[in-house]
Tab-separated table of C-alpha atoms in Angstrom:
chain	number	residue	atom	x	y	z
A	52	MET	CA	7.702	72.754	3.264
A	53	THR	CA	10.726	70.621	4.260
A	54	LEU	CA	10.858	67.126	2.906
A	55	LEU	CA	12.328	64.701	5.403
A	56	PRO	CA	14.744	62.174	4.173
A	57	ALA	CA	13.522	58.584	3.894
A	58	PRO	CA	14.774	56.430	6.690
A	59	ALA	CA	17.721	54.206	5.718
A	60	LYS	CA	17.283	50.432	5.571
A	61	ALA	CA	18.864	48.512	8.493
A	62	VAL	CA	21.719	46.756	7.208
A	63	PRO	CA	22.494	43.506	9.326
A	64	PRO	CA	26.049	43.566	10.885
A	65	PRO	CA	28.529	41.166	9.050
A	66	ARG	CA	28.536	38.941	12.082
A	67	SER	CA	24.818	38.523	11.734
A	68	ARG	CA	25.091	37.681	7.950
A	69	SER	CA	27.893	35.232	8.696
A	70	ARG	CA	25.786	33.493	11.288
A	71	THR	CA	22.821	33.227	8.938
A	72	ARG	CA	25.029	31.794	6.302
A	73	ARG	CA	26.597	29.251	8.668
A	74	ASN	CA	23.149	28.169	9.876
A	75	ALA	CA	22.062	27.542	6.350
A	76	LEU	CA	25.067	25.482	5.741
A	77	VAL	CA	24.505	23.571	8.827
A	78	GLY	CA	20.857	22.742	7.578
A	79	TRP	CA	22.003	21.683	4.287
A	80	GLY	CA	24.638	19.560	6.146
A	81	PHE	CA	21.865	17.560	7.771
A	82	THR	CA	19.287	17.523	4.749
A	83	GLY	CA	21.944	17.133	1.915
A	84	PRO	CA	22.506	13.398	2.315
A	85	PHE	CA	18.835	12.506	2.490
A	86	ALA	CA	18.168	14.870	-0.318
A	87	ALA	CA	20.942	13.051	-2.413
A	88	VAL	CA	19.749	9.650	-1.532
A	89	PHE	CA	16.113	10.580	-2.270
A	90	THR	CA	16.940	12.003	-5.718
A	91	LEU	CA	19.081	8.940	-6.638
A	92	VAL	CA	16.719	6.174	-5.485
A	93	PHE	CA	13.350	7.774	-5.958
A	94	LEU	CA	13.276	10.890	-8.255
A	95	ALA	CA	15.836	9.668	-10.879
A	96	PRO	CA	14.108	6.223	-11.473
A	97	ILE	CA	10.827	7.966	-11.798
A	98	GLY	CA	12.365	10.230	-14.290
A	99	TYR	CA	14.120	7.589	-16.153
A	100	ALA	CA	10.802	5.479	-16.288
A	101	PHE	CA	9.035	8.452	-17.758
A	102	TYR	CA	11.691	9.024	-20.300
A	103	LEU	CA	11.467	5.440	-21.495
A	104	SER	CA	7.659	5.809	-21.645
A	105	LEU	CA	8.074	8.325	-24.328
A	106	MET	CA	10.235	6.197	-26.418
A	107	ARG	CA	9.654	2.994	-28.546
A	108	ASP	CA	12.007	0.284	-29.923
A	109	ARG	CA	11.410	-0.112	-33.761
A	110	LEU	CA	12.659	-2.936	-35.832
A	111	ILE	CA	14.246	-0.382	-38.152
A	112	GLY	CA	15.614	2.751	-36.867
A	113	GLY	CA	16.218	1.688	-33.281
A	114	THR	CA	14.878	3.704	-30.352
A	115	SER	CA	12.667	6.794	-31.339
A	116	PHE	CA	10.615	9.349	-29.619
A	117	VAL	CA	6.825	8.619	-29.874
A	118	GLY	CA	5.451	11.175	-27.372
A	119	ALA	CA	2.137	10.139	-25.811
A	120	ASP	CA	1.606	7.072	-28.217
A	121	ASN	CA	2.465	4.608	-25.484
A	122	TYR	CA	-0.083	6.310	-23.245
A	123	LEU	CA	-2.759	6.058	-25.772
A	124	GLN	CA	-2.012	2.349	-26.309
A	125	ALA	CA	-2.188	1.835	-22.539
A	126	LEU	CA	-5.525	3.566	-22.250
A	127	ALA	CA	-6.872	1.426	-25.016
A	128	ASP	CA	-5.158	-1.849	-23.793
A	129	ALA	CA	-7.937	-4.358	-22.789
A	130	ARG	CA	-5.349	-6.594	-20.855
A	131	PHE	CA	-4.440	-3.670	-18.764
A	132	TRP	CA	-7.908	-2.596	-17.928
A	133	GLU	CA	-8.924	-6.258	-17.041
A	134	GLY	CA	-6.132	-6.473	-14.674
A	135	SER	CA	-7.068	-3.126	-13.269
A	136	ALA	CA	-10.636	-4.117	-12.861
A	137	ARG	CA	-9.606	-7.341	-11.064
A	138	ILE	CA	-7.475	-5.186	-8.724
A	139	GLY	CA	-10.448	-2.749	-8.221
A	140	LEU	CA	-12.802	-5.780	-7.252
A	141	PHE	CA	-9.945	-7.087	-4.792
A	142	LEU	CA	-9.581	-3.707	-3.307
A	143	LEU	CA	-13.341	-3.230	-2.664
A	144	VAL	CA	-13.681	-6.605	-0.968
A	145	GLN	CA	-10.488	-7.328	0.671
A	146	VAL	CA	-9.495	-4.074	2.159
A	147	PRO	CA	-12.726	-3.512	4.088
A	148	ILE	CA	-12.557	-7.133	5.335
A	149	MET	CA	-8.969	-6.920	6.454
A	150	LEU	CA	-9.267	-3.578	8.141
A	151	GLY	CA	-12.463	-4.679	9.839
A	152	ILE	CA	-10.817	-7.693	11.271
A	153	ALA	CA	-7.752	-5.633	12.414
A	154	LEU	CA	-10.046	-2.991	14.081
A	155	LEU	CA	-12.035	-5.639	16.037
A	156	VAL	CA	-8.795	-7.288	17.118
A	157	ALA	CA	-7.368	-3.910	18.205
A	158	LEU	CA	-10.501	-2.983	20.136
A	159	ALA	CA	-10.287	-6.446	21.710
A	160	ILE	CA	-6.807	-6.067	22.950
A	161	ASP	CA	-7.572	-2.507	24.111
A	162	SER	CA	-10.561	-3.548	26.098
A	163	GLY	CA	-8.537	-4.950	28.924
A	164	ARG	CA	-10.845	-7.982	29.108
A	165	LEU	CA	-8.755	-10.235	26.939
A	166	TYR	CA	-6.698	-13.004	28.732
A	167	GLY	CA	-3.113	-13.415	27.448
A	168	LYS	CA	-3.180	-10.075	25.726
A	169	ALA	CA	0.475	-10.037	25.133
A	170	PHE	CA	0.555	-13.409	23.574
A	171	PHE	CA	-2.382	-12.570	21.621
A	172	ARG	CA	-0.937	-9.478	20.245
A	173	MET	CA	2.398	-11.237	19.152
A	174	ALA	CA	0.450	-14.158	17.505
A	175	VAL	CA	-1.733	-11.669	15.466
A	176	PHE	CA	1.423	-9.678	14.338
A	177	LEU	CA	3.548	-12.782	13.672
A	178	PRO	CA	2.247	-13.309	10.238
A	179	TYR	CA	3.398	-9.888	9.035
A	180	ALA	CA	7.004	-11.200	10.006
A	181	VAL	CA	6.542	-14.084	7.401
A	182	PRO	CA	8.141	-12.967	3.895
A	183	ALA	CA	5.402	-12.659	1.203
A	184	VAL	CA	7.274	-15.227	-0.878
A	185	VAL	CA	7.175	-17.862	1.898
A	186	ALA	CA	3.531	-17.060	2.786
A	187	SER	CA	2.466	-17.413	-0.888
A	188	LEU	CA	4.248	-20.769	-1.116
A	189	MET	CA	2.852	-22.039	2.275
A	190	TRP	CA	-0.761	-21.047	1.334
A	191	GLY	CA	-0.524	-22.287	-2.288
A	192	PHE	CA	0.525	-25.886	-1.056
A	193	ILE	CA	-2.386	-25.670	1.518
A	194	TYR	CA	-4.732	-24.769	-1.440
A	195	GLY	CA	-3.662	-27.531	-3.580
A	196	ALA	CA	-6.458	-29.798	-4.481
A	197	ARG	CA	-3.985	-32.460	-5.797
A	198	PHE	CA	-0.931	-32.198	-3.665
A	199	GLY	CA	-2.085	-29.891	-0.627
A	200	LEU	CA	-4.219	-29.810	2.288
A	201	VAL	CA	-7.386	-29.519	0.419
A	202	GLY	CA	-6.576	-32.627	-1.772
A	203	ASN	CA	-5.585	-34.456	1.527
A	204	VAL	CA	-9.010	-33.747	3.060
A	205	ASN	CA	-10.843	-34.767	-0.026
A	206	ASP	CA	-9.013	-38.093	-0.136
A	207	ALA	CA	-9.402	-38.645	3.565
A	208	PHE	CA	-13.023	-37.992	3.948
A	209	GLY	CA	-14.254	-38.650	0.344
A	210	LEU	CA	-15.226	-35.079	-0.005
A	211	SER	CA	-15.068	-32.753	-3.289
A	212	LEU	CA	-14.123	-29.481	-1.830
A	213	PRO	CA	-13.921	-26.609	-4.488
A	214	ASP	CA	-10.457	-26.127	-5.749
A	215	PRO	CA	-9.108	-22.746	-4.354
A	216	LEU	CA	-6.715	-22.270	-7.223
A	217	SER	CA	-9.505	-22.474	-9.771
A	218	PRO	CA	-10.176	-19.382	-11.968
A	219	ALA	CA	-13.206	-18.592	-10.139
A	220	LEU	CA	-11.803	-18.692	-6.559
A	221	VAL	CA	-8.075	-17.845	-6.873
A	222	LEU	CA	-8.737	-14.178	-6.356
A	223	ALA	CA	-10.398	-14.765	-3.154
A	224	SER	CA	-7.660	-17.202	-2.158
A	225	ILE	CA	-4.994	-14.522	-2.818
A	226	GLY	CA	-7.269	-12.078	-0.849
A	227	ASN	CA	-7.054	-14.540	2.090
A	228	VAL	CA	-3.358	-14.746	1.924
A	229	VAL	CA	-2.913	-10.930	2.036
A	230	THR	CA	-5.445	-10.588	4.780
A	231	TRP	CA	-3.531	-13.318	6.845
A	232	GLU	CA	-0.414	-11.358	6.204
A	233	PHE	CA	-1.423	-7.725	7.013
A	234	VAL	CA	-4.233	-8.061	9.764
A	235	GLY	CA	-1.478	-7.850	12.284
A	236	TYR	CA	0.124	-4.876	10.838
A	237	ASN	CA	-3.116	-2.768	10.659
A	238	THR	CA	-3.751	-4.123	14.169
A	239	LEU	CA	-0.698	-2.634	15.480
A	240	ILE	CA	-1.462	0.827	13.805
A	241	PHE	CA	-5.017	0.898	15.430
A	242	TYR	CA	-3.863	-0.493	18.852
A	243	ALA	CA	-1.002	2.252	18.902
A	244	ALA	CA	-3.609	4.950	18.201
A	245	LEU	CA	-5.940	3.635	20.843
A	246	LYS	CA	-3.199	3.759	23.478
A	247	VAL	CA	-2.877	7.508	23.042
A	248	VAL	CA	-6.727	7.977	23.854
A	249	PRO	CA	-6.834	9.571	27.364
A	250	ARG	CA	-8.170	6.940	29.761
A	251	SER	CA	-9.920	9.807	31.643
A	252	LEU	CA	-12.362	10.015	28.724
A	253	TYR	CA	-13.508	6.419	29.263
A	254	GLU	CA	-13.917	6.962	33.023
A	255	ALA	CA	-16.065	9.937	32.466
A	256	ALA	CA	-18.133	8.156	29.915
A	257	ALA	CA	-18.517	5.261	32.478
A	258	ILE	CA	-19.776	7.564	35.201
A	259	ASP	CA	-22.204	8.977	32.744
A	260	GLY	CA	-23.545	5.500	32.149
A	261	ALA	CA	-22.191	4.760	28.794
A	262	GLY	CA	-21.748	1.041	27.990
A	263	GLU	CA	-18.828	-0.451	26.109
A	264	TRP	CA	-20.404	-0.300	22.845
A	265	ARG	CA	-21.315	3.599	23.481
A	266	ILE	CA	-17.612	4.040	24.383
A	267	VAL	CA	-16.360	2.380	21.375
A	268	THR	CA	-18.654	4.356	18.816
A	269	ALA	CA	-18.574	7.672	20.763
A	270	ILE	CA	-14.857	7.952	21.826
A	271	LYS	CA	-12.513	5.191	20.393
A	272	LEU	CA	-13.595	5.193	16.724
A	273	PRO	CA	-13.624	8.885	16.320
A	274	ALA	CA	-10.249	9.065	18.241
A	275	ILE	CA	-8.560	6.871	15.829
A	276	ARG	CA	-9.923	8.155	12.626
A	277	SER	CA	-6.701	9.486	11.334
A	278	ALA	CA	-5.072	6.018	12.034
A	279	VAL	CA	-8.018	4.235	10.035
A	280	VAL	CA	-7.374	6.712	7.146
A	281	ILE	CA	-3.724	6.033	6.944
A	282	ALA	CA	-4.194	2.257	7.213
A	283	THR	CA	-6.730	2.580	4.470
A	284	ILE	CA	-4.448	4.634	2.340
A	285	PHE	CA	-1.547	1.911	2.828
A	286	SER	CA	-3.911	-0.944	2.000
A	287	ILE	CA	-5.055	0.807	-1.205
A	288	ILE	CA	-1.413	1.283	-2.247
A	289	GLY	CA	-0.657	-2.262	-1.364
A	290	SER	CA	-3.558	-3.540	-3.376
A	291	PHE	CA	-2.585	-1.841	-6.457
A	292	GLN	CA	1.058	-3.097	-5.953
A	293	LEU	CA	-0.185	-6.669	-5.739
A	294	PHE	CA	2.586	-8.919	-7.315
A	295	ASN	CA	4.308	-11.322	-4.930
A	296	GLU	CA	1.219	-13.530	-4.280
A	297	PRO	CA	-0.062	-13.895	-7.858
A	298	SER	CA	3.454	-14.240	-9.107
A	299	ILE	CA	4.257	-17.254	-6.727
A	300	MET	CA	0.877	-18.952	-7.156
A	301	GLN	CA	1.177	-18.776	-10.949
A	302	ASN	CA	3.223	-21.691	-10.971
A	303	LEU	CA	0.740	-23.549	-8.935
A	304	ALA	CA	-2.251	-22.244	-10.851
A	305	PRO	CA	-1.161	-21.505	-14.558
A	306	ASN	CA	-4.723	-21.761	-15.826
A	307	ALA	CA	-6.155	-19.374	-13.505
A	308	ILE	CA	-3.364	-16.603	-13.078
A	309	THR	CA	-2.169	-15.459	-16.317
A	310	THR	CA	0.797	-13.034	-17.101
A	311	ASP	CA	-1.598	-9.989	-17.116
A	312	TYR	CA	-3.596	-10.998	-13.980
A	313	THR	CA	-2.711	-7.682	-12.327
A	314	PRO	CA	-1.167	-4.625	-13.681
A	315	ASN	CA	2.075	-5.256	-11.835
A	316	LEU	CA	2.401	-8.836	-13.139
A	317	TYR	CA	1.574	-7.293	-16.603
A	318	THR	CA	4.356	-4.793	-16.393
A	319	TYR	CA	6.783	-7.331	-15.164
A	320	SER	CA	5.832	-9.798	-18.140
A	321	LEU	CA	6.221	-6.943	-20.578
A	322	ALA	CA	9.558	-5.906	-19.269
A	323	PHE	CA	11.341	-9.206	-18.851
A	324	SER	CA	9.459	-11.629	-21.003
A	325	GLY	CA	8.240	-9.538	-23.946
A	326	GLN	CA	11.302	-7.093	-23.867
A	327	GLN	CA	8.935	-4.184	-24.207
A	328	HIS	CA	10.667	-1.942	-21.616
A	329	ASN	CA	9.206	1.302	-23.071
A	330	TYR	CA	5.488	0.078	-22.827
A	331	ALA	CA	6.193	-1.546	-19.422
A	332	ALA	CA	7.375	1.858	-18.132
A	333	THR	CA	4.236	3.419	-19.430
A	334	ILE	CA	1.905	1.109	-17.671
A	335	ALA	CA	3.949	1.648	-14.456
A	336	ILE	CA	3.521	5.394	-14.747
A	337	VAL	CA	-0.135	5.127	-15.425
A	338	MET	CA	-0.579	2.834	-12.388
A	339	GLY	CA	1.496	5.195	-10.275
A	340	VAL	CA	-0.877	8.111	-11.307
A	341	PHE	CA	-4.051	6.083	-10.695
A	342	THR	CA	-2.772	4.901	-7.263
A	343	ALA	CA	-1.795	8.310	-6.261
A	344	ALA	CA	-4.879	9.869	-7.424
A	345	ILE	CA	-7.187	7.443	-5.519
A	346	ALA	CA	-5.122	7.596	-2.275
A	347	TYR	CA	-5.240	11.444	-2.315
A	348	ALA	CA	-9.023	11.203	-2.806
A	349	VAL	CA	-9.388	8.892	0.133
A	350	GLN	CA	-7.066	11.138	2.240
A	351	LEU	CA	-9.150	14.238	1.620
A	352	ARG	CA	-12.479	12.370	2.203
A	353	GLY	CA	-11.281	10.723	5.400
A	354	MET	CA	-9.612	13.920	6.881
A	355	ARG	CA	-12.793	15.931	6.255
A	356	LYS	CA	-14.536	16.891	9.383
A	357	GLY	CA	-18.226	16.056	9.884
């Protein structure tokens, strides 16, 4: 029995190898600058923060490695958990209200029955163009019971309206500011998604006798489900990042907004007022992990079919 020799592997010609190498270099030429900037401004700060979270400054001996001690301290920190619970309540109440208003406005603009649609769309989006610091100052002075609009109304009409900057109402007041700022942004996301839906679907539904409400529930809302999930994720991340509004209003309501009112405000106070950079980095890492986990869970649940 004669054994046939194994077929030789095809060797690409030198010209083909040089072309492949040249294409790879061209690809790295396009992605290299982005990869460098991404590493410098995103990965490197996270890595450095994680390094700081593993260290601790001591009165004697300087900075030393403590491993997971800072994380164990954070998980047992009552001030951190109080701020996190406050943010959780803010998220559960404010985000549905904000997204609900934005969705109603987007559906109203897309319906074609709204007069002055261009002006209304611009008016709704305009608050998003106002910087958060300016918006917080503006609403803070409106809320003032002694120096602002609430105080002027009380003096003019002899009323005693509740103080929006009191400890019981300040979280709702901050939620109102955030809603005012970001309704237009989320409306733009929903409206852009609605514009992509083929109009032929609406015409076919109308021919079959479907009313406006049926078209909204059966066609429009399922069609923009991905946009709703994206807006929800952005809103969740923004809620956990809440900082500007309570930081600005803290000077107007020092008895209601403490230095640990939100986790981000607590981190800022630890780092720049308490000089506890290592523990501040730990809180930041823990909050980043919590935010990413919750956002990922919402994404999985929102993208699930059925």
